[in-house]
JSON list of C-alpha atoms in Angstrom, two decimals:
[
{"chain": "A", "resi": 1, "resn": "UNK", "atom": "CA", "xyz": [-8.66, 64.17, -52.17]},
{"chain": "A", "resi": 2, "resn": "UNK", "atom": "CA", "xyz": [-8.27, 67.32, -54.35]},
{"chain": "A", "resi": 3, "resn": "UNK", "atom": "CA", "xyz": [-5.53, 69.40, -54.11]},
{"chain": "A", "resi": 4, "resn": "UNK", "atom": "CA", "xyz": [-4.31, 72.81, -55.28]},
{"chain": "A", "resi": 5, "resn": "UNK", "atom": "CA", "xyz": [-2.93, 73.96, -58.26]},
{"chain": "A", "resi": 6, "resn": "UNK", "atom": "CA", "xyz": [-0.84, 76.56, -59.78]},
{"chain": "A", "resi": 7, "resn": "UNK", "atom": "CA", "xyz": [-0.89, 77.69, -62.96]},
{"chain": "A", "resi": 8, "resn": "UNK", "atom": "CA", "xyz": [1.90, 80.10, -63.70]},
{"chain": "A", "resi": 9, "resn": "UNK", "atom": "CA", "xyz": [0.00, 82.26, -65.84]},
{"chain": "A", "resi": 10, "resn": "UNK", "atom": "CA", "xyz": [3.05, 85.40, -65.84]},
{"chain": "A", "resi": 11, "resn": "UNK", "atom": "CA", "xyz": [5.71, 85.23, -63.56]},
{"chain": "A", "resi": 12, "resn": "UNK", "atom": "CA", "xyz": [9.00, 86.82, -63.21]},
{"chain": "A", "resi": 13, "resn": "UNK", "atom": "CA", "xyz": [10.53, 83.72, -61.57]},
{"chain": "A", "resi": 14, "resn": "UNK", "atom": "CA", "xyz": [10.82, 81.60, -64.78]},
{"chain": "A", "resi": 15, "resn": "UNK", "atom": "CA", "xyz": [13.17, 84.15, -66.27]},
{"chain": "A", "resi": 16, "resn": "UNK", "atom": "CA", "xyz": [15.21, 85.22, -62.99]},
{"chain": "A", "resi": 17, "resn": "UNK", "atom": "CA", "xyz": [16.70, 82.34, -61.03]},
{"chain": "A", "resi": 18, "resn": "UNK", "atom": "CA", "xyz": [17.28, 84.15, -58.30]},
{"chain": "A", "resi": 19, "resn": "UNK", "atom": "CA", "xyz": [13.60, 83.85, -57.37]},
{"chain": "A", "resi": 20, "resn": "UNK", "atom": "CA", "xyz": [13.92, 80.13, -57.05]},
{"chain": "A", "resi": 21, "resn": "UNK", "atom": "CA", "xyz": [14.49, 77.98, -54.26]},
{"chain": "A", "resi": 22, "resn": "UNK", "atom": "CA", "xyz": [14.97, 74.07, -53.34]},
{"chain": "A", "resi": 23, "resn": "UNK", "atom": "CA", "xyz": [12.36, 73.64, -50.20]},
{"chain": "A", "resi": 24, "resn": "UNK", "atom": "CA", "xyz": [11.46, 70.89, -47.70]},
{"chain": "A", "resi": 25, "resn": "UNK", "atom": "CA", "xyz": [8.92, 71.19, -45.29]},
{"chain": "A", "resi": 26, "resn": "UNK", "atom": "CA", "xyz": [7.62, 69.29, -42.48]},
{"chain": "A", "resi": 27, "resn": "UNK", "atom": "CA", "xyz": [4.07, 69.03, -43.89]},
{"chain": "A", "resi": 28, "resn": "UNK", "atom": "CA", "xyz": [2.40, 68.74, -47.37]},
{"chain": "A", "resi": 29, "resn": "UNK", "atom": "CA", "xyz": [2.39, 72.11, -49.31]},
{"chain": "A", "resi": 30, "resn": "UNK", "atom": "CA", "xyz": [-0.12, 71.89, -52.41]},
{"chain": "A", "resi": 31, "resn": "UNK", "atom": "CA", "xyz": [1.23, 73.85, -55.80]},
{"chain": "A", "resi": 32, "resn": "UNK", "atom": "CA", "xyz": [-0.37, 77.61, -55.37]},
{"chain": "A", "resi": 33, "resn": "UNK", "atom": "CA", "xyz": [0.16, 77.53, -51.62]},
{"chain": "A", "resi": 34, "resn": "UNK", "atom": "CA", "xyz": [2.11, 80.30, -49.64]},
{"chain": "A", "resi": 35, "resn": "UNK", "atom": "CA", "xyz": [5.14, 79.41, -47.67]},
{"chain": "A", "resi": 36, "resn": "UNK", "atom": "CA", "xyz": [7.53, 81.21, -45.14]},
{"chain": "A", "resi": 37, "resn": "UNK", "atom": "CA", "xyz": [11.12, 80.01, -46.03]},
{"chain": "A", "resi": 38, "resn": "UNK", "atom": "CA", "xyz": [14.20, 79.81, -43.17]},
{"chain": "A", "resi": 39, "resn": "UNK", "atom": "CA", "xyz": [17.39, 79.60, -45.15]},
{"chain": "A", "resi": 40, "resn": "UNK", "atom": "CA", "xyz": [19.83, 76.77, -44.46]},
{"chain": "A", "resi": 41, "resn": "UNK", "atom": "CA", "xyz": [22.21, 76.72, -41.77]},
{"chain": "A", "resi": 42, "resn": "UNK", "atom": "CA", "xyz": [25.04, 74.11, -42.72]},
{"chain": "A", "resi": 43, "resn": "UNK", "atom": "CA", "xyz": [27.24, 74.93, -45.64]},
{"chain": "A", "resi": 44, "resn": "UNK", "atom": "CA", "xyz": [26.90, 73.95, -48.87]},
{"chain": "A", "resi": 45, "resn": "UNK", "atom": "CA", "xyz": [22.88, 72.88, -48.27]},
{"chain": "A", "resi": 46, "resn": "UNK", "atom": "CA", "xyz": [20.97, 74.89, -50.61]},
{"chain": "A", "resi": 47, "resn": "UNK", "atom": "CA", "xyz": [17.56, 73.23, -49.56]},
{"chain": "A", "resi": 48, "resn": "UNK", "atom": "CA", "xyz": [15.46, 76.11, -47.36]},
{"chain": "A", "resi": 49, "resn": "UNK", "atom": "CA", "xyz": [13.04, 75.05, -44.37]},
{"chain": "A", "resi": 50, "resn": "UNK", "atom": "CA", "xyz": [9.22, 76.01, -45.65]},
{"chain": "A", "resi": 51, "resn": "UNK", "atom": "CA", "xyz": [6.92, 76.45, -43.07]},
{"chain": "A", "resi": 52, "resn": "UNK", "atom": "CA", "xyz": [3.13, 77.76, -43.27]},
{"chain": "A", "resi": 53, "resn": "UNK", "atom": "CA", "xyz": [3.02, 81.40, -42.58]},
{"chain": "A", "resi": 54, "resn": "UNK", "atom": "CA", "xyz": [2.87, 83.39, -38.88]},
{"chain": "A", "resi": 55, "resn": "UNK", "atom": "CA", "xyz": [1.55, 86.54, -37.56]},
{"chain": "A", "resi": 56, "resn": "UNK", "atom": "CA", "xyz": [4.44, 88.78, -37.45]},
{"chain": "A", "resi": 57, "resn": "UNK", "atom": "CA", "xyz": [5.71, 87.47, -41.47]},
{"chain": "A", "resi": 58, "resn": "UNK", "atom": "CA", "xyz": [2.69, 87.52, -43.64]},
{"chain": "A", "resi": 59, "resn": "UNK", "atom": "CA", "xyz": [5.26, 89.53, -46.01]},
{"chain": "A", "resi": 60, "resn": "UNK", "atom": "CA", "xyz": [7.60, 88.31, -48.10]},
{"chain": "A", "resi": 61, "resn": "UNK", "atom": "CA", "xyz": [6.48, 84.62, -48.86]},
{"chain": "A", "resi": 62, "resn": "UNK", "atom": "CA", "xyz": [7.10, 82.19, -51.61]},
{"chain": "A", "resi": 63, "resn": "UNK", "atom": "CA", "xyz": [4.63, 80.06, -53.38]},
{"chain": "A", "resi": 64, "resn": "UNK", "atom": "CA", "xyz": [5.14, 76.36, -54.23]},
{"chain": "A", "resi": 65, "resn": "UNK", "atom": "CA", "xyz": [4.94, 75.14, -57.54]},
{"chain": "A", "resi": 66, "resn": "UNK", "atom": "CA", "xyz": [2.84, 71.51, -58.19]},
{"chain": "A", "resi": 67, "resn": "UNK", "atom": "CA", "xyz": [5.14, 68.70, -57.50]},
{"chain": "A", "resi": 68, "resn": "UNK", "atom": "CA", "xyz": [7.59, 68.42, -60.32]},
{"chain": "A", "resi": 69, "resn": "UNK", "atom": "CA", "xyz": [6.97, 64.33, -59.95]},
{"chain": "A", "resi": 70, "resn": "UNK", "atom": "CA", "xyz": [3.75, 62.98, -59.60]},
{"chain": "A", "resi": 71, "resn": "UNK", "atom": "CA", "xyz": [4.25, 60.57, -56.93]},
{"chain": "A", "resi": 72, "resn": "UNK", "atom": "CA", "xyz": [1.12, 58.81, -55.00]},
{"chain": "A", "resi": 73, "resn": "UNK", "atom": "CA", "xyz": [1.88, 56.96, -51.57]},
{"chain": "A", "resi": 74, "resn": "UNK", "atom": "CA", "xyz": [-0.17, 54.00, -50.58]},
{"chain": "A", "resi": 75, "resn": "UNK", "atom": "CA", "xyz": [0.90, 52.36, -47.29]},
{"chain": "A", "resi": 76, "resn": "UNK", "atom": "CA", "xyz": [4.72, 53.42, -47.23]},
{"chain": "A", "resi": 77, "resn": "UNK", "atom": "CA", "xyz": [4.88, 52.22, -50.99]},
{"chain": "A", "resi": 78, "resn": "UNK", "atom": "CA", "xyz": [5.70, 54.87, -53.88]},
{"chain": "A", "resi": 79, "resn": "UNK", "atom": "CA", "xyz": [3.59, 54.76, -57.41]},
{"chain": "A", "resi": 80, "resn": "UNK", "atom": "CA", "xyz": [4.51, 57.10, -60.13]},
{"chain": "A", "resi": 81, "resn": "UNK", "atom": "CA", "xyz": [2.43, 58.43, -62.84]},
{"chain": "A", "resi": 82, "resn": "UNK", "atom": "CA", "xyz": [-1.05, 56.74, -61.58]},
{"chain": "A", "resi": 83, "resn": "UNK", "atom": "CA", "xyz": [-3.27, 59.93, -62.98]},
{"chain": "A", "resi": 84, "resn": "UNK", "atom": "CA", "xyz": [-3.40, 62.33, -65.50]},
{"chain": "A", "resi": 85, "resn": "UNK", "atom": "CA", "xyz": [-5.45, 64.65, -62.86]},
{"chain": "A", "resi": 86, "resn": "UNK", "atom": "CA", "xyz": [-3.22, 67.37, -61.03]},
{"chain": "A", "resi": 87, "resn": "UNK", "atom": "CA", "xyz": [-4.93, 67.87, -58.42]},
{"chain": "A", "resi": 88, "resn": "UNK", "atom": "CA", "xyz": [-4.36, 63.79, -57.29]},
{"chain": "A", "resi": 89, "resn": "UNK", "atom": "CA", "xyz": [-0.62, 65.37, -56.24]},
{"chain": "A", "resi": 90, "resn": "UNK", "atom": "CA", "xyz": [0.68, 67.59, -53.24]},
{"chain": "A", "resi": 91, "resn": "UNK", "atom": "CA", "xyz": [4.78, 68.86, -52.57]},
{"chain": "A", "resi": 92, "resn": "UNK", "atom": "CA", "xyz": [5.08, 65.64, -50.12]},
{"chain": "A", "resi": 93, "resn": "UNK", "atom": "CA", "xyz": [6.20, 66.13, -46.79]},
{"chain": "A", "resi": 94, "resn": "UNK", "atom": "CA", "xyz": [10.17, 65.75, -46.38]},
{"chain": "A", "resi": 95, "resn": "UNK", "atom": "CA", "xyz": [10.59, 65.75, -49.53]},
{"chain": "A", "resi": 96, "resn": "UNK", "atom": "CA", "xyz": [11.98, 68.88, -51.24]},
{"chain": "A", "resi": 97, "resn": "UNK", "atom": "CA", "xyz": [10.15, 70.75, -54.23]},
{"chain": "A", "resi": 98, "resn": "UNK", "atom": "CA", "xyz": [10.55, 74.02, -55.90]},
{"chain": "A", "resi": 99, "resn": "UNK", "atom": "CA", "xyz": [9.26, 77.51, -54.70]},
{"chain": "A", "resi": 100, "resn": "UNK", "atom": "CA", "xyz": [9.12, 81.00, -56.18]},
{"chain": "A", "resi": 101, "resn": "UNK", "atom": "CA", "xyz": [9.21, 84.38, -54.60]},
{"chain": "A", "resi": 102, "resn": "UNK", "atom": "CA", "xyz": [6.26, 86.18, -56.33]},
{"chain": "A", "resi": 103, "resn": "UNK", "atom": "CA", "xyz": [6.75, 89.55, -57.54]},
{"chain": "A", "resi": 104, "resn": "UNK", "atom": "CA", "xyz": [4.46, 92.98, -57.71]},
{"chain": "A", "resi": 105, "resn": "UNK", "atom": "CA", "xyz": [2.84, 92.45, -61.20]},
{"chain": "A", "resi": 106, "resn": "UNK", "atom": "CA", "xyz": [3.37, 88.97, -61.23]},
{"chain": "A", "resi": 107, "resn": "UNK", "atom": "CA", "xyz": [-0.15, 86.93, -62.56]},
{"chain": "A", "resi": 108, "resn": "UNK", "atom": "CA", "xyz": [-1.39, 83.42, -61.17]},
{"chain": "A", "resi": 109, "resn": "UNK", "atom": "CA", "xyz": [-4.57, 81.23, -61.77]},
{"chain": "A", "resi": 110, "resn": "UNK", "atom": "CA", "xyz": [-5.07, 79.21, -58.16]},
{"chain": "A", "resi": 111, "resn": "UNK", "atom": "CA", "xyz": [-7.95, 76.94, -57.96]},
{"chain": "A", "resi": 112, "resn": "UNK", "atom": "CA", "xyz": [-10.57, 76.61, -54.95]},
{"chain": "A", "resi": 113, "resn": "UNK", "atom": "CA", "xyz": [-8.34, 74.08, -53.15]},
{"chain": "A", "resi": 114, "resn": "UNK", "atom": "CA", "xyz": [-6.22, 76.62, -52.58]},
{"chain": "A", "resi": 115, "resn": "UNK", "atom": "CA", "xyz": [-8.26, 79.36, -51.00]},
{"chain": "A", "resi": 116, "resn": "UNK", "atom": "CA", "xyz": [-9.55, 78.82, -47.43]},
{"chain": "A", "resi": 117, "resn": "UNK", "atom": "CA", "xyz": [-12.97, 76.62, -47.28]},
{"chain": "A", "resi": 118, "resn": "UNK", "atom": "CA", "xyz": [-14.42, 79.73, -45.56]},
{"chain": "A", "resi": 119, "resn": "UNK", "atom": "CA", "xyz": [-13.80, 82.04, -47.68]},
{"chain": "A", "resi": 120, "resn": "UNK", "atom": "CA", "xyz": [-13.68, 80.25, -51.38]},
{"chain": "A", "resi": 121, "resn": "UNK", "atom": "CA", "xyz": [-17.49, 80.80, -52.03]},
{"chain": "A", "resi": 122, "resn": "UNK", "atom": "CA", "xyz": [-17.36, 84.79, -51.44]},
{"chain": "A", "resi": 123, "resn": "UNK", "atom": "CA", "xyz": [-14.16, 85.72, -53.32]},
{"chain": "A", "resi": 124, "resn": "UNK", "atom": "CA", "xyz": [-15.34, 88.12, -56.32]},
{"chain": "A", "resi": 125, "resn": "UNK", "atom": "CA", "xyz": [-12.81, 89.94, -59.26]},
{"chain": "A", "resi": 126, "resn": "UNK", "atom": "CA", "xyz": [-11.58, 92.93, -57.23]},
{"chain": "A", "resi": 127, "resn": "UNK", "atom": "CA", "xyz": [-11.35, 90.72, -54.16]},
{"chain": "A", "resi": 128, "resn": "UNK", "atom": "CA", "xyz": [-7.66, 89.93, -52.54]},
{"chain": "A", "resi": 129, "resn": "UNK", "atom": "CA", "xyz": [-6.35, 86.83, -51.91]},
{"chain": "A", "resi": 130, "resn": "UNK", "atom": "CA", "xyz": [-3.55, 86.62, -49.22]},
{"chain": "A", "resi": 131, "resn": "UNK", "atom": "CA", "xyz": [-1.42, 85.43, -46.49]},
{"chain": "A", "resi": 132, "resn": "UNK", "atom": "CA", "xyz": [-3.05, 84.63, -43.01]},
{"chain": "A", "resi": 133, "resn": "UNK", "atom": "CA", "xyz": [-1.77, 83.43, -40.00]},
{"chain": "A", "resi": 134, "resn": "UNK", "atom": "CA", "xyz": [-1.28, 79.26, -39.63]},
{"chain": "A", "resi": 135, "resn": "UNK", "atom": "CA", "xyz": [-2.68, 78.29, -43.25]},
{"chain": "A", "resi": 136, "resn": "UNK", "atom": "CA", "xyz": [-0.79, 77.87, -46.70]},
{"chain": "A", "resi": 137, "resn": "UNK", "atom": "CA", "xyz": [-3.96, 78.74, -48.27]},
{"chain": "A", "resi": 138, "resn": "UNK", "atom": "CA", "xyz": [-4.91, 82.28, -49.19]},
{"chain": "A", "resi": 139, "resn": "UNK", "atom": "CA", "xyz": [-7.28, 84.26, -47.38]},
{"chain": "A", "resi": 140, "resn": "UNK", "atom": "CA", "xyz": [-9.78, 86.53, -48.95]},
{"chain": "A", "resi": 141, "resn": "UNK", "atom": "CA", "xyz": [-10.25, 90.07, -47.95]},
{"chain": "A", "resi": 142, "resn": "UNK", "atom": "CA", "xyz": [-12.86, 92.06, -49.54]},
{"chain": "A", "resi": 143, "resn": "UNK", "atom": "CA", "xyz": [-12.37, 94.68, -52.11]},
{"chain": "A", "resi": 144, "resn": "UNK", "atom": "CA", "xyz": [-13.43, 97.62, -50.11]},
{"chain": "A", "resi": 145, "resn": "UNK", "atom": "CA", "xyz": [-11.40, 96.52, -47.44]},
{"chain": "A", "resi": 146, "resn": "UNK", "atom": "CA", "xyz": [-8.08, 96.59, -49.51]},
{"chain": "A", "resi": 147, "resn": "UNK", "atom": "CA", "xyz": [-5.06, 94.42, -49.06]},
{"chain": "A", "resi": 148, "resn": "UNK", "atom": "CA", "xyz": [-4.00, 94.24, -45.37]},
{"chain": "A", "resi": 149, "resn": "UNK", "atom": "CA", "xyz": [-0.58, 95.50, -44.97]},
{"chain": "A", "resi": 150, "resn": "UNK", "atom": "CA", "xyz": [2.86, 93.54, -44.73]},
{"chain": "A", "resi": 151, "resn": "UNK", "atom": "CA", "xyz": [0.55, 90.46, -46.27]},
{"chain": "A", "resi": 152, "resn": "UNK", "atom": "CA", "xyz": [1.88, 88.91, -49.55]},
{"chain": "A", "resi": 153, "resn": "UNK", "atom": "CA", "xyz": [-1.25, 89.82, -51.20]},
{"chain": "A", "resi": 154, "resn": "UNK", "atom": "CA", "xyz": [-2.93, 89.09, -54.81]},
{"chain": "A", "resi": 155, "resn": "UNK", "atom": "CA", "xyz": [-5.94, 90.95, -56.59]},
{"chain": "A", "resi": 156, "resn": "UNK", "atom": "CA", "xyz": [-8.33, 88.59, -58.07]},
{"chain": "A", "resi": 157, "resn": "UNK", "atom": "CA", "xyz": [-8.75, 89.49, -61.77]},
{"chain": "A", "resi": 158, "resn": "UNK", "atom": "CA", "xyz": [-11.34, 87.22, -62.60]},
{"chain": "A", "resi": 159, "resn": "UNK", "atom": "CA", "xyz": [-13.01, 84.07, -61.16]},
{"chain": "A", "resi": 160, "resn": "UNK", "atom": "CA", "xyz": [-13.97, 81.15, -63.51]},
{"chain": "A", "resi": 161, "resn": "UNK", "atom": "CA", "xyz": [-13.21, 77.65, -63.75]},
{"chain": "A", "resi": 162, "resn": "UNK", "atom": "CA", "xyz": [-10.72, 75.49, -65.53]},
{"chain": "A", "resi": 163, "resn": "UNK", "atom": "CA", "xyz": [-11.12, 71.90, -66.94]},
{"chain": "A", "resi": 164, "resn": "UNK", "atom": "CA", "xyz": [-9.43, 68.71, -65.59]},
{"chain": "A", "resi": 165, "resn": "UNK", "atom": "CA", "xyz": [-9.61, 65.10, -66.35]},
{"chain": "A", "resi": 166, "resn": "UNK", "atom": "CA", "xyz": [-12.47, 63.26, -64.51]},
{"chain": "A", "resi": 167, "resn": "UNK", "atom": "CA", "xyz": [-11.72, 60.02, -63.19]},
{"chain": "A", "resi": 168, "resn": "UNK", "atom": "CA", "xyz": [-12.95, 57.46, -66.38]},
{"chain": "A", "resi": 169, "resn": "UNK", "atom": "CA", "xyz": [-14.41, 59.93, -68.96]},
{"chain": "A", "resi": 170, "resn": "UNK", "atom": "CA", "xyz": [-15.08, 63.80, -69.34]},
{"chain": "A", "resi": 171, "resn": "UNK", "atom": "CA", "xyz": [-13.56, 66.65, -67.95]},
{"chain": "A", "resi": 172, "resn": "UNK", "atom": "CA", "xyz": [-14.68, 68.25, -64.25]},
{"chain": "A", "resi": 173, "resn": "UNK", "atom": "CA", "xyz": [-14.41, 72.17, -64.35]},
{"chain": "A", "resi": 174, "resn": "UNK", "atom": "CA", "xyz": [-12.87, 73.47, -61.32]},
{"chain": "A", "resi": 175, "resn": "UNK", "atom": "CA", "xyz": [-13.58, 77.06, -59.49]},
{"chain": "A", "resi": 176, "resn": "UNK", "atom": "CA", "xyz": [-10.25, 78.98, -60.39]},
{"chain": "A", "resi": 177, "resn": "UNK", "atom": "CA", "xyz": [-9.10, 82.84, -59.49]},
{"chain": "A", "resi": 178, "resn": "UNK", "atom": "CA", "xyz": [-6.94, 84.68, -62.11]},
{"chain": "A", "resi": 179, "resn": "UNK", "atom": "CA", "xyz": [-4.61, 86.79, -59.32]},
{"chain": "A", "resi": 180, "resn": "UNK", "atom": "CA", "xyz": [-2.21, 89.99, -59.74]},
{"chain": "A", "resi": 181, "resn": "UNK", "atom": "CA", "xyz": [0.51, 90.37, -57.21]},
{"chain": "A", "resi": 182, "resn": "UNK", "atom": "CA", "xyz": [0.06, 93.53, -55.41]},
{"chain": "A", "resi": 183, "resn": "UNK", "atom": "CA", "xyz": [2.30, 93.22, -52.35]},
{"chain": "A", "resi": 184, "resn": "UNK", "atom": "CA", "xyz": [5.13, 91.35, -51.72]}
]
């Protein structure tokens, strides 16, 4: 199963540390994917609670970054290392990985994995990707349309696809969306 990707094409985060957080959540979060973070409760914990987002706080969400280890579980056993492929890895369940608070002006390249099935197929430059209610993934709104307000929202700069290692030989390209922070 393919999974999402980020590619951290400009962001403020990996010069301000500040815009970096520890996070566990209760279900698999693919690097690109939006989160909703709750911030710890007992002292001295500096892992947050992610969660996918909620009508009412489509604003102000982080986005995981890919899964620092490449771990693959096969009936309750842990492998390391088993592909060069990225998209063969998700942020684990219960286990905590690293999140960034994106930033107006702030550029990403996501892959298709990471925008909802429904909408993957339409998304054109000019489009915006963002936050919906219930779903890590982005949502597309059209261009005309603009970026709904109080979403974390991204314009799409350009769509094209990116190469990753196929399984034996050869490279598979893969849809990807170039994105521009527009809303927090």
């Amino acid at each position: 199963m393919a999974h999402g990707v980020l590619i951290e094409s400009m962001i403020q985060a990996k010069n301000i540390d500040a815009l970096n957080r520890s996070v566990k959540a209760a279900v698999d979060i693919d690097g690109g994917n939006l989160i909703a973070l709750t911030a710890p409760t007992t002292q001295g914990d500096d892992v947050w609670t992610a969660a996918k987002p909620a009508t009412g706080s489509l604003g102000d969400l982080w986005i995981a970054y890919n899964p620092e280890v490449k771990y693959t579980y096969v009936n309750g056993k842990v492998y390391a290392g088993l592909s060069a492929d990225a998209r063969d890895y998700t942020n684990v369940a219960g286990e905590v990985f690293d999140a960034f608070k994106p930033k107006v002006g702030d550029e990403i390249v996501v892959l298709a994995d990471n925008v909802d099935a429904t909408d993957v197929d339409d998304v054109v430059a000019g489009d915006f990707l963002e936050s919906a209610n219930g779903q890590a993934t982005f949502a597309r709104v059209a261009a005309a349309t603009g970026a709904t307000a109080g979403s974390t929202a991204f314009e799409v700069e350009w769509v094209g696809s990116i190469d990753f290692p196929k399984a034996g030989v050869g490279l598979d390209k893969v849809k990807a969306f170039k994105a521009v922070c527009v809303q927090e």
